[in-house]
Structure formats: C-alpha cells, structure tokens
C-alpha cells in the first residue's frame, strides 16, 4: 500500500488558529508531565459552588478507583444554562430543525432556562429526588435536552434510551437502573414516518410495575393510550409548574447519567458518568476539537440517545454557551440534499456527522451537495466508526471543497469525550487517520500478551492513564467494570479497539477486536443478537459476526442452527429477522441469515468466531489455523452454503 498523502493545515485556518502545532505540542507535553496542574487549570472553565482542591485520584489496579475534582461541588445544568443568562438570555441555545423542512424553532438560553425549571418542578412533584434515575425515551426535539438538564438540575440521574430501541430493550434498561419515571413523546417523526414511542413505553411498562409516572410530550398529536394517574401531558404539567427551581449542589463525583451500551458479552451495560470531570472534558473537547467560536452555529447530527448526542449536542456545546443545532430528521428526507439545505438555511459553521451517512450520501453523487452553497461551513467532523479514505476524500473535496479541516474523532461511550483527534489549526491530516491524542490522553498499543509495542506498530489500543471524562463504573456492577476494562491488560484501560500507529505517530483505528460490531455507527454486541435469536423457539444455536458492508461499515451476519426437525424455509428466515427487530430494535436487523447444520467449535466447545468472520467476509481462502476444530466438516458446509451478499 502506498503511503497516504498528508494534507497540511489550510493557510487560512492556520492564520487564525488558537491552538497551532507548536501550542498543541507544548500543551500536550504539559498535560502528560503534569496532569494535576493541567486539569486544575482546565477545571476552572466551569463554575464551581465549592472549588476543588483535589484534582486527580486514580488507581487502575485492584478495585479500580477513578475520581476527578472530587472535593468540588457544582451543578451541570447551572453550568450549561444559568451561568450564561447574564450575557446570552436572548441568544439561541437550541436551533431545532424539524423532520419537515417547513418546521424549525429557535430556543434561547432564557427560554430553555424556564422550560427546564418548570420540568424540574414537575419531576420533583412526582417525587423525583437527588440520585433517583429517570428514563428518557424521546425523539430529537428540544424537550429531550430539557429533560436531561432538568434531571441534572435536581440531581436526578438520566438514562436516555435511543428511540429506535424496542419495548423489550426498554424494559431491560428501565429495570436495570430502577427508574420510576419515564419521559417520552406521543410519537417521533423521522423521514416522514411516525415512531410509536408512547405505545412502546406502554408495552414496556407492563413489565415495569415500579414506574409510577410517564411524562408525555405532544409531538405529532397522534392517538395514544393513557393510564390515568400514571401518565401526564408535558405541556399541561409544565404550564402548571413554577418557573423557579433552585439547582441542587452536587459533588463532582455524583452521577450525572447512565447510558447503556453494548459489550462483547451479556446484556448492555450501564455506563456511568459523573458530574465534574465529564463536564470539564465535554466542554474542553468541544471548544478545542471544533475550535468553537462565540456566535457560531454548530451542528452534530447524532441522536441524543447516543453518547455523541450527550457530549456534543447537549453538554459540551451548552457548557460553552454555543448555539447547537438539533435535527429531528434523516439525511435523505425529503431528498439527499437535506443536510446541505439545512447548512445553508441556518448558516451552519461546524458540521459533525458519521461515516455511514457520508458513504450513503456519496452514493447519490455530487449534485445534491452542489445544490447548496455550503459557504458558511468551515469545519467538518466524523465520528462513530473508522472512515475509509475514499469517503474521507469525498467529504473533504465535495462537501468541504478543500477548505474545511476534517476532525476524525475517535472515542467511545465509556470515554465520555473525544480522545484521539486532529485539532483543526494544529494537525496535518491523513485521510482515514484519527491522528493524534487529545490533551492528557496516553494511548498505548500492546500485543495480546500486554507487551507495549513501540514506534510504528499495530495491536490492541489501551490507555495508560485516566482523563476527566472517563466512565467511573458499570451501574450496579463494579466488578463487571473492572473485568471488562482493566483485567485484559493490567494497569491499563482496554478500549476493545485495534489500532495501528504509523511512523509519524498517527493512530489509525482498525476496528473492534472484541465481539462488538459497529453497524451504521450503532454499536451492537454480537452476544445480544445471539441471545435474541436463541430465544426463538425454533432456534437451537446462533452465532453472529460482522462483515464488511459498503454503506453501513459492518453488516450483521447470523449463523443459525435450528432445533432438530425444523425446516429451513424462507418464511422462517423472515420471521427471525422480524423477531430480532422486536427483541432489540430495527438497528439490530440481521442482514444475512445462514442456516448452519453445525457451528465450528473447538474440542472444548468454544465457537471459533474467527472462522465465521472469515466466511462471512468471503475470505474463506484464509481461514488460518483450523487444527483445533472438533469437526472440520462443519466448515466445508458453511463455506459451501455461504450467503451471497450485495
Ligand atoms: C468506534 C461513539 C474509528 C470504535 C463515540 C469505538 C471509531 C466505538 C471512531 C465506540 C473513529 C468511534 N474512528 N472508530 N473516529 N469513533 N469509533 O460507544 O470502535 O457508540 O470503540 O461511541 O466506535 O462506539 P460508541
């Protein structure tokens, strides 16, 4: 492979850089040499009620302890809203663009403050206290942000569940964190289609008797079921509530939110983030990575149901007093020009999206992009999965016309914020590389035995030390936290990703090395999909792997062994696809299901996924060592009957 080209910082960007290459190097070096001093300074970007005197208290061994700024107190909502009021009460905080291009809304900091206070009082009236968990299952409307911030205001811990998850998934997430209150909407609206959010909540709550209150935003006006006493309309309850609500004083290490994410084993885990460190990190990364300047329009296309929405639609931008654009719709509705029409309509300066969206739009050609001027754009971002150089170059040339730096930001739900990324004024770019570590971040590449690999190399990506935005525990299961992240390689946080480091020290994320797959930027555990499949009465066994997919990055390939005597019909195949959609949600829809008379196993009964991945990827010429297979004949059958894919 020829070495990829390097794209220097565009001169016009370099001329205005707040952090240029020399400054990045100096700040990075300082952040590693003196993390205490570095973060003590950065922490001051927030308003603290009681200032911290302690900065970092971290031990990656034993039980694992991670604390930042732990003797300080603050309130996240205050920092995202109230403190901006003197200067920005009339400035747009949330610029909402509806699914229907005719609908939009400008919500000022002042209006947002009032809405949050009213909702916080409704929550209090419903008995929500500091430390209680509240589940949020919402479309992309400003009320979703109000709900998160209202929780933060009174010290409740929010758990946002992506609106694309099924009632079944919602049950697990409500029960795991014992929420007694759910905030939702009648229906969501995406690409002209309705999403039955309230109906899904109703179905889920049949199994969640502890939920006593459901607050329902009227979005579409669609007909919904109603449980008297339990359900309340958001507009009625907030209209009757007071607009004054003092903030709760929180310790820096009090939980701010739980966000469920998929791992390589078992059910999704509740990633727990706390207040002080998370907010310092979200705020600082938002400002530095996107080079956010006062008055600019910033747009992150993620959903608030994912961590990207938490850190880079809500907490980071609002902590910085930014105008954050919140988009209800999808990239191809009413047509493939939508993103760029929105950019022109609202004069968006900074645009942050996912590679899967870029690849899908790339397929539509340049015309839909060229229909818009995009003159306001000055910075582009990418997140969620590795971006292939071809898509990167299209983003650079066609969307950005060679003038907008692209920040390819690598991070995870667990990391709270961006860890490996270019800084627009400082970093020469290489298409497909997330480039260099952010301040305070110490990436290391290790082999499977945990030996540090130096220089240009490839292996498992770990982080040698903590950063303030790091998750603190798995909600209710600290043991799982320690086992998942700190036991594979001792004394380090293991990311689950593989990475290559080139001769310039640039990082190239190669994708997950565990059993997590990334489908259209949505993170899924193969184990979850497998357990959904085997829950079907006709399925005896299932193994799920990812395979390369042109648009989605990875597709879902399931090998299914039926119960003896069951026939392998097309009808059953369709039924299993529907079954998984119902069990988890549409994002987990299997792309291909292959009937497997048997699965390749070791003599000790372990499924050899490596082989299944190779077959799914059509690389069965390179199966590698198969000498440990209990029954090599199984593999021949699977190779012979592999599913053709587009
Ligand atoms: C992948 C999303 C390559 C990676 C913020 C990681 C990426 C997982 C990138 C986390 C990127 C995210 N380049 N891979 N720029 N960003 N990933 O928790 O595999 O939904 O471990 O967080 O997405 O996904 P999650």
XYZ file of C-alpha atoms and ligand atoms in Angstrom:
671
model
C 0.000 0.000 0.000
C 1.392 3.380 -0.939
C 1.624 5.741 1.974
C -1.381 8.083 2.071
C -0.978 11.738 1.349
C -0.671 14.319 4.065
C -2.907 17.369 3.973
C -1.380 20.344 5.792
C -3.459 22.759 7.847
C -5.035 25.112 5.273
C -3.231 28.509 5.456
C -6.460 30.404 6.159
C -7.098 28.110 9.120
C -3.519 28.283 10.377
C -3.669 32.093 10.321
C -6.496 32.125 12.875
C -5.564 29.068 14.897
C -5.990 29.345 18.641
C -4.038 26.142 19.047
C -1.365 25.768 16.383
C 1.077 22.890 16.079
C 3.629 24.308 18.492
C 0.991 25.090 21.061
C -0.583 21.648 20.714
C 2.797 20.050 21.338
C 3.545 22.237 24.333
C 0.109 21.746 25.859
C 0.144 18.015 25.213
C 3.571 17.622 26.733
C 2.500 19.603 29.792
C -0.731 17.597 30.150
C 1.254 14.355 30.318
C 4.069 15.651 32.516
C 1.812 17.472 34.944
C -1.776 16.199 34.643
C -2.688 17.645 38.032
C -1.615 21.144 37.081
C -3.055 20.922 33.591
C -6.511 19.770 34.679
C -6.556 22.022 37.725
C -6.433 24.900 35.262
C -8.924 23.398 32.825
C -11.412 22.670 35.603
C -11.830 26.415 36.035
C -13.742 26.602 32.779
C -16.755 25.605 34.897
C -18.420 27.479 37.726
C -18.000 25.547 40.939
C -20.128 26.060 44.008
C -17.306 24.841 46.241
C -13.993 24.909 44.363
C -11.978 21.695 44.293
C -8.631 21.397 45.982
C -8.084 17.819 44.783
C -7.708 17.129 41.056
C -6.827 13.570 40.170
C -7.270 10.476 42.274
C -6.898 7.400 40.098
C -5.828 3.817 40.662
C -6.162 1.365 37.753
C -5.190 -1.634 39.872
C -7.237 -3.739 42.277
C -10.778 -2.436 42.586
C -10.035 0.500 40.260
C -10.771 3.970 41.613
C -11.303 6.964 39.339
C -12.073 10.360 40.828
C -11.522 13.845 39.473
C -12.024 17.149 41.302
C -13.693 15.069 43.996
C -13.956 17.645 46.757
C -15.524 20.228 44.458
C -19.267 20.794 44.118
C -21.234 22.158 41.172
C -24.364 21.698 39.121
C -24.192 20.671 35.466
C -27.429 22.411 34.498
C -26.251 25.645 36.081
C -23.073 25.447 34.025
C -24.961 24.733 30.796
C -27.732 27.278 31.280
C -27.935 29.658 34.242
C -24.415 30.963 34.112
C -24.931 32.103 30.518
C -28.062 34.101 31.256
C -26.442 37.468 32.018
C -24.797 37.559 28.587
C -26.901 35.214 26.491
C -30.506 35.103 27.675
C -31.590 36.182 24.192
C -29.117 34.053 22.229
C -30.313 30.869 20.546
C -29.222 27.861 22.574
C -31.018 25.165 20.611
C -31.714 25.688 16.946
C -34.230 22.981 16.160
C -34.811 21.797 12.619
C -37.825 19.536 12.203
C -38.190 16.438 10.116
C -40.428 18.534 7.883
C -38.250 21.247 6.289
C -41.016 23.783 6.941
C -40.637 23.388 10.710
C -37.956 24.939 12.873
C -37.608 26.631 16.234
C -35.098 28.912 17.917
C -34.943 28.330 21.660
C -32.983 30.991 23.531
C -30.980 30.357 26.676
C -33.642 32.301 28.562
C -36.491 30.191 27.194
C -34.571 26.993 27.768
C -33.933 28.000 31.368
C -37.626 28.497 32.004
C -38.596 25.227 30.313
C -36.035 23.271 32.307
C -37.075 24.812 35.632
C -40.733 24.027 35.001
C -39.996 20.435 34.035
C -37.658 20.011 37.007
C -40.519 21.102 39.260
C -42.835 18.572 37.606
C -40.282 15.855 38.308
C -39.991 16.966 41.922
C -43.758 16.981 42.296
C -43.722 13.395 41.043
C -41.323 12.513 43.845
C -38.020 12.536 41.963
C -35.136 13.263 44.321
C -31.378 13.609 44.067
C -29.855 10.304 42.978
C -33.106 8.870 41.513
C -32.962 7.526 37.959
C -35.193 8.875 35.205
C -35.509 7.166 31.823
C -35.794 9.412 28.757
C -37.165 7.884 25.527
C -37.589 10.781 23.168
C -37.449 11.968 19.607
C -34.979 14.669 18.609
C -36.873 17.643 19.952
C -35.683 20.365 22.357
C -37.696 18.747 25.149
C -35.202 15.856 25.076
C -32.445 18.278 26.095
C -34.724 19.957 28.655
C -35.397 16.530 30.155
C -31.709 15.738 30.526
C -30.924 19.137 32.008
C -33.963 19.114 34.297
C -32.657 15.866 35.777
C -29.198 17.363 36.168
C -30.722 20.426 37.818
C -32.283 18.438 40.645
C -29.545 15.838 40.879
C -31.507 13.017 39.259
C -29.563 10.623 37.043
C -30.847 10.381 33.493
C -30.775 7.294 31.344
C -31.581 8.171 27.750
C -32.718 5.226 25.641
C -32.461 5.667 21.865
C -35.919 5.907 20.285
C -35.037 3.104 17.855
C -34.934 0.519 20.624
C -37.848 -1.874 21.059
C -40.102 -2.164 24.133
C -38.129 -5.289 25.016
C -34.857 -3.317 25.155
C -36.569 -0.525 27.051
C -37.720 -2.983 29.739
C -34.157 -4.125 30.395
C -32.881 -0.565 30.645
C -35.691 0.659 32.906
C -35.364 -2.328 35.213
C -31.583 -2.349 35.397
C -31.450 1.167 36.825
C -34.794 1.094 38.685
C -36.364 4.119 37.062
C -39.724 5.110 38.473
C -40.286 7.903 35.954
C -40.179 7.901 32.148
C -40.190 10.977 29.909
C -41.345 10.333 26.361
C -43.441 11.740 23.483
C -46.611 10.570 21.795
C -44.746 9.765 18.587
C -41.478 10.581 16.936
C -41.164 11.707 13.345
C -38.288 10.607 11.121
C -38.165 10.731 7.363
C -41.919 11.336 7.246
C -42.599 8.202 9.254
C -44.030 8.002 12.733
C -42.261 6.203 15.554
C -44.715 4.907 18.203
C -42.776 5.984 21.284
C -45.648 6.140 23.764
C -47.050 2.814 22.557
C -43.606 1.276 23.054
C -43.431 2.721 26.568
C -46.897 1.353 27.347
C -45.835 -2.099 26.161
C -42.616 -1.957 28.187
C -44.308 -0.750 31.352
C -46.444 -3.879 31.554
C -43.211 -5.385 32.850
C -42.050 -2.421 34.915
C -44.512 -2.042 37.781
C -42.186 0.335 39.633
C -42.764 3.117 37.086
C -45.386 5.424 38.559
C -45.084 8.412 36.235
C -44.859 8.919 32.495
C -44.474 12.476 31.228
C -45.590 12.704 27.608
C -44.623 15.460 25.176
C -47.190 16.025 22.462
C -45.172 15.956 19.270
C -47.437 14.673 16.487
C -50.828 14.748 18.184
C -51.285 11.084 17.269
C -53.690 8.988 19.299
C -52.073 7.322 22.303
C -53.128 5.044 25.135
C -53.447 6.682 28.542
C -53.041 5.319 32.043
C -54.890 7.719 34.361
C -52.781 8.781 37.289
C -49.591 7.437 35.757
C -49.466 9.470 32.549
C -49.290 13.261 32.392
C -49.045 15.601 29.433
C -45.819 17.554 29.462
C -47.498 20.765 28.274
C -50.176 20.644 30.945
C -47.887 19.737 33.828
C -45.185 22.257 32.941
C -47.714 25.060 32.411
C -48.955 24.496 35.949
C -45.473 24.275 37.482
C -43.402 27.111 38.885
C -40.692 28.647 36.740
C -38.342 28.893 39.688
C -36.276 25.896 40.586
C -33.045 26.177 42.543
C -30.203 23.916 41.443
C -29.054 21.024 43.604
C -25.459 21.220 44.818
C -23.736 18.094 43.511
C -20.380 16.618 44.330
C -18.093 16.347 41.308
C -18.326 12.581 41.603
C -22.120 12.386 41.913
C -23.585 10.522 38.925
C -24.808 12.677 36.039
C -26.094 9.977 33.722
C -26.215 6.327 32.801
C -26.049 5.320 29.168
C -26.477 1.702 28.157
C -24.031 0.358 25.636
C -23.206 -3.000 24.134
C -20.227 -5.043 25.157
C -18.797 -8.303 23.938
C -20.707 -10.377 26.444
C -24.090 -10.403 28.105
C -26.656 -7.665 28.272
C -25.876 -3.997 27.639
C -24.054 -2.310 30.487
C -24.987 0.935 32.145
C -22.008 3.199 31.576
C -21.952 5.664 34.458
C -20.614 9.179 34.065
C -20.260 11.656 36.897
C -20.670 15.393 37.026
C -17.459 17.400 37.288
C -14.877 15.564 35.230
C -17.340 14.687 32.496
C -18.457 18.270 32.052
C -14.937 19.703 32.125
C -13.920 17.213 29.453
C -17.011 17.611 27.253
C -16.647 21.376 27.384
C -12.935 21.457 26.706
C -13.011 18.951 23.841
C -15.968 20.702 22.226
C -14.127 24.001 22.271
C -10.712 22.719 21.181
C -11.614 19.997 18.690
C -14.303 22.005 16.911
C -12.445 25.253 17.523
C -15.805 26.640 18.590
C -16.012 30.441 18.454
C -18.632 32.610 20.044
C -21.673 33.156 17.850
C -21.097 30.207 15.561
C -23.722 27.665 14.543
C -22.632 24.180 15.420
C -24.389 21.056 14.186
C -23.856 17.492 15.348
C -26.204 15.122 13.516
C -26.157 12.367 16.155
C -29.189 11.337 18.187
C -29.334 12.270 21.874
C -29.844 8.562 22.517
C -26.126 8.016 21.897
C -23.136 9.375 23.751
C -22.298 11.688 20.853
C -25.628 13.392 21.405
C -24.971 13.689 25.134
C -21.497 15.195 24.893
C -21.655 17.074 21.593
C -25.268 18.161 21.158
C -26.130 18.892 24.768
C -23.440 19.086 27.447
C -20.299 20.262 25.610
C -21.865 22.947 23.409
C -24.223 24.259 26.078
C -21.470 24.400 28.700
C -19.677 26.626 26.177
C -22.656 28.885 25.536
C -22.889 27.700 21.941
C -25.794 27.542 19.534
C -26.349 23.842 18.972
C -28.459 22.649 16.068
C -30.735 19.727 16.805
C -32.111 17.874 13.790
C -35.165 15.672 14.062
C -34.914 14.076 10.638
C -32.709 11.873 8.497
C -30.084 12.683 5.824
C -32.182 11.611 2.831
C -35.567 13.170 3.560
C -37.192 14.787 1.655
C -34.138 14.120 -0.517
C -30.391 13.525 -0.418
C -29.680 17.258 -0.320
C -31.241 17.741 3.117
C -28.059 18.107 5.181
C -26.715 20.783 2.850
C -30.065 22.563 2.630
C -30.064 22.780 6.427
C -26.469 24.025 6.384
C -27.459 26.878 4.048
C -30.745 27.635 5.780
C -29.160 28.050 9.215
C -25.663 29.128 8.089
C -24.009 26.226 9.853
C -20.300 26.727 10.510
C -19.314 23.401 12.059
C -20.790 20.096 10.916
C -20.200 16.763 12.677
C -21.594 13.504 11.309
C -20.903 9.774 10.876
C -19.056 7.926 8.099
C -22.133 5.821 7.322
C -24.078 8.977 6.434
C -21.202 10.244 4.306
C -20.993 6.954 2.399
C -24.745 6.855 1.840
C -24.730 10.426 0.504
C -21.649 9.804 -1.591
C -23.612 7.169 -3.458
C -26.106 9.837 -4.528
C -23.373 11.733 -6.368
C -22.295 15.363 -6.142
C -25.436 17.052 -7.453
C -27.383 17.044 -4.138
C -24.363 18.623 -2.417
C -23.819 21.199 -5.140
C -27.453 22.289 -4.912
C -26.442 24.110 -1.734
C -23.693 26.726 -1.417
C -22.259 25.493 1.935
C -20.341 28.779 2.140
C -20.884 29.023 5.890
C -19.077 25.736 6.580
C -15.565 25.974 7.932
C -15.039 22.699 9.794
C -16.209 19.111 9.295
C -16.160 16.221 11.740
C -16.558 12.465 11.670
C -17.341 10.019 14.465
C -18.582 6.535 15.242
C -16.505 4.183 13.129
C -13.390 4.213 11.019
C -13.829 6.434 7.964
C -12.438 4.893 4.789
C -10.066 7.185 2.852
C -12.428 7.260 -0.148
C -15.298 8.650 1.934
C -12.908 10.978 3.744
C -11.687 12.449 0.425
C -15.237 12.887 -0.835
C -16.135 14.717 2.388
C -13.031 16.879 2.007
C -13.294 17.618 -1.719
C -17.018 17.678 -2.427
C -18.603 18.813 0.834
C -15.759 20.975 2.139
C -14.285 21.995 -1.223
C -10.813 21.535 0.183
C -11.215 24.435 2.598
C -12.607 22.759 5.746
C -10.390 20.688 8.021
C -11.920 17.307 8.908
C -11.668 16.210 12.509
C -11.937 12.415 12.597
C -12.681 11.950 16.278
C -12.114 8.610 17.955
C -13.810 7.951 21.267
C -16.389 5.743 22.998
C -19.421 5.850 25.268
C -17.001 4.908 28.035
C -14.587 7.761 27.359
C -17.239 10.492 27.694
C -15.486 12.653 25.128
C -13.056 12.694 22.223
C -9.641 11.103 22.882
C -7.839 10.822 19.555
C -8.422 13.577 17.025
C -6.826 16.255 14.920
C -7.076 19.835 16.162
C -8.036 21.945 13.156
C -5.334 24.585 13.495
C -2.604 22.224 14.603
C -2.729 18.871 12.883
C -1.820 17.937 9.324
C -4.429 15.427 8.195
C -4.177 11.957 6.713
C -7.406 10.623 5.197
C -8.581 7.743 7.371
C -6.465 8.511 10.424
C -7.824 9.857 13.709
C -4.287 11.290 14.019
C -3.034 12.278 17.490
C -4.088 12.076 21.131
C -6.014 14.886 22.809
C -4.524 16.592 25.869
C -3.988 14.258 28.796
C -4.573 11.128 26.726
C -1.863 8.448 26.691
C -2.618 5.803 24.049
C -0.518 2.661 24.090
C -0.518 -0.234 21.683
C 0.045 -3.662 23.202
C 0.285 -7.175 21.826
C -2.021 -9.949 23.043
C 0.273 -10.607 25.997
C 0.146 -6.975 27.053
C 3.669 -6.052 25.959
C 3.982 -2.411 24.967
C 4.809 -2.042 21.293
C 6.864 0.997 20.424
C 7.182 3.053 17.245
C 5.295 2.191 14.078
C 3.234 -0.840 15.011
C -0.200 -2.412 15.249
C -2.070 -4.079 18.094
C -4.616 -3.562 20.856
C -5.385 0.020 21.793
C -5.154 0.784 25.506
C -4.948 3.971 27.531
C -2.216 4.178 30.108
C -3.821 6.798 32.295
C -7.140 8.434 33.132
C -8.760 11.604 31.772
C -11.583 13.505 33.498
C -14.360 12.289 31.161
C -13.728 8.612 31.803
C -16.645 6.414 32.918
C -16.495 5.571 36.610
C -18.260 2.240 36.817
C -20.880 -0.020 35.285
C -24.082 0.936 37.069
C -24.736 -1.614 39.772
C -21.874 -3.875 38.714
C -18.438 -2.517 39.525
C -16.960 -5.998 39.171
C -18.015 -6.078 35.532
C -16.382 -2.671 35.059
C -13.073 -3.940 36.382
C -13.272 -7.184 34.420
C -14.272 -5.584 31.139
C -11.792 -2.760 31.001
C -8.931 -3.415 33.405
C -8.313 -7.153 33.525
C -7.221 -7.995 29.959
C -4.160 -5.803 30.249
C -3.095 -4.990 33.785
C -2.828 -1.377 34.852
C -4.369 -0.030 31.637
C -7.821 0.766 30.292
C -8.520 -1.560 27.346
C -10.632 0.069 24.640
C -11.681 -3.055 22.748
C -10.341 -1.437 19.574
C -7.359 -2.325 17.467
C -5.084 0.401 16.162
C -2.046 0.993 14.019
C 0.488 3.722 14.742
C 2.483 4.974 11.775
C 5.957 6.414 11.526
C 4.619 9.919 12.319
C 2.929 8.666 15.482
C -0.522 8.947 13.884
C -3.199 6.494 15.013
C -5.346 4.518 12.585
C -8.228 2.762 14.328
C -8.679 -0.632 12.711
C -11.992 -1.508 14.395
C -13.125 -3.654 17.286
C -11.016 -6.595 18.321
C -13.764 -7.970 20.562
C -17.266 -9.223 19.787
C -18.748 -5.789 19.375
C -19.851 -4.755 15.904
C -20.491 -1.324 14.530
C -23.442 -1.197 12.172
C -24.058 2.210 10.600
C -22.328 3.765 13.599
C -24.587 1.872 16.017
C -22.736 -0.232 18.460
C -24.090 -3.739 18.992
C -22.891 -6.793 20.877
C -22.980 -9.987 18.846
C -23.922 -11.768 22.093
C -27.092 -9.665 22.385
C -28.229 -10.583 18.886
C -27.372 -14.213 19.521
C -29.411 -14.343 22.682
C -32.322 -12.703 20.860
C -32.102 -15.406 18.180
C -31.883 -18.346 20.559
C -34.894 -17.000 22.439
C -36.917 -18.053 19.375
C -38.449 -21.492 19.974
C -37.201 -22.921 16.685
C -33.577 -21.854 17.156
C -31.117 -24.185 18.849
C -27.957 -22.157 18.473
C -26.773 -18.967 16.823
C -23.519 -17.170 16.151
C -23.417 -13.591 14.918
C -20.497 -11.771 13.308
C -19.980 -8.544 11.410
C -18.998 -8.455 7.744
C -17.798 -5.570 5.589
C -20.711 -3.514 4.263
C -20.303 -0.698 1.735
C -22.625 1.788 3.412
C -23.056 0.589 6.978
C -19.406 -0.208 7.588
C -20.415 -3.553 9.008
C -23.475 -5.672 8.357
C -24.948 -8.350 10.621
C -24.343 -11.948 9.535
C -26.074 -14.633 11.609
C -25.394 -18.351 11.506
C -28.425 -20.181 12.850
C -28.817 -23.819 13.813
C -32.440 -24.880 14.111
C -33.954 -27.253 16.606
C -33.907 -30.801 15.177
C -36.753 -31.388 12.757
C -37.406 -27.695 11.930
C -37.356 -26.845 8.225
C -35.088 -24.100 6.860
C -37.683 -22.048 4.997
C -37.578 -18.512 3.614
C -40.587 -17.785 5.752
C -38.689 -18.722 8.902
C -35.761 -16.602 7.793
C -38.059 -13.575 7.513
C -39.669 -14.451 10.812
C -36.278 -14.497 12.561
C -35.393 -11.101 11.114
C -38.664 -9.676 12.490
C -38.044 -11.440 15.772
C -34.692 -9.746 16.309
C -36.217 -6.361 15.406
C -38.840 -6.926 18.057
C -36.387 -8.171 20.685
C -33.782 -5.420 20.268
C -34.940 -2.859 17.706
C -34.648 -2.107 13.996
C -30.960 -1.166 14.317
C -30.169 -4.837 15.020
C -31.901 -6.208 11.916
C -29.792 -9.121 10.608
C -28.688 -8.546 7.021
C -27.976 -12.178 6.272
C -29.008 -15.387 7.988
C -27.268 -18.575 7.003
C -28.663 -21.933 8.094
C -25.901 -23.803 9.838
C -26.264 -27.525 10.444
C -23.451 -27.056 12.961
C -21.101 -24.305 14.164
C -17.320 -24.605 14.104
C -16.203 -25.343 17.643
C -13.056 -26.240 19.448
C -12.928 -29.573 21.191
C -13.784 -27.775 24.391
C -16.957 -26.453 22.754
C -15.966 -22.839 22.149
C -17.344 -21.340 18.919
C -14.484 -20.311 16.626
C -15.740 -16.902 15.599
C -12.565 -16.071 13.755
C -13.558 -18.688 11.183
C -17.143 -17.448 10.994
C -15.904 -13.899 10.408
C -13.686 -15.079 7.560
C -16.521 -16.971 5.892
C -18.873 -14.007 6.225
C -16.229 -11.696 4.768
C -15.773 -14.070 1.821
C -12.184 -14.678 2.885
C -12.549 -18.405 3.349
C -9.330 -18.961 1.430
C -7.580 -17.636 4.566
C -9.203 -19.478 7.420
C -5.930 -19.765 9.299
C -5.288 -22.497 11.805
C -8.222 -24.913 11.863
C -6.385 -27.722 13.620
C -8.281 -27.207 16.870
C -11.680 -27.733 15.225
C -13.670 -30.592 16.689
C -15.363 -31.315 13.346
C -13.692 -29.769 10.269
C -16.577 -30.929 8.073
C -18.772 -28.199 9.581
C -16.624 -25.504 7.992
C -16.865 -27.017 4.500
C -20.630 -26.953 4.738
C -20.673 -23.315 5.875
C -18.278 -22.231 3.125
C -20.290 -24.116 0.508
C -23.549 -22.502 1.568
C -22.428 -19.023 2.490
C -24.862 -16.254 1.751
C -24.226 -14.172 -1.310
C -24.204 -10.564 -0.445
C -24.624 -7.439 -2.458
C -15.756 3.156 17.037
C -19.190 6.540 19.754
C -12.757 4.729 14.227
C -14.719 2.408 17.857
C -18.489 7.878 20.053
C -15.194 2.630 19.273
C -14.404 4.862 15.811
C -16.686 2.605 19.112
C -14.366 6.275 15.748
C -17.394 3.357 20.188
C -13.462 6.882 14.827
C -15.836 5.662 17.225
N -12.671 6.071 14.090
N -13.593 4.111 15.057
N -13.376 8.198 14.664
N -15.268 6.737 16.638
N -15.335 4.524 16.723
O -19.531 3.770 22.252
O -14.759 1.050 17.511
O -21.061 4.226 20.283
O -14.748 1.644 20.172
O -19.150 5.733 20.883
O -16.929 3.191 17.830
O -18.768 3.467 19.903
P -19.712 4.269 20.875
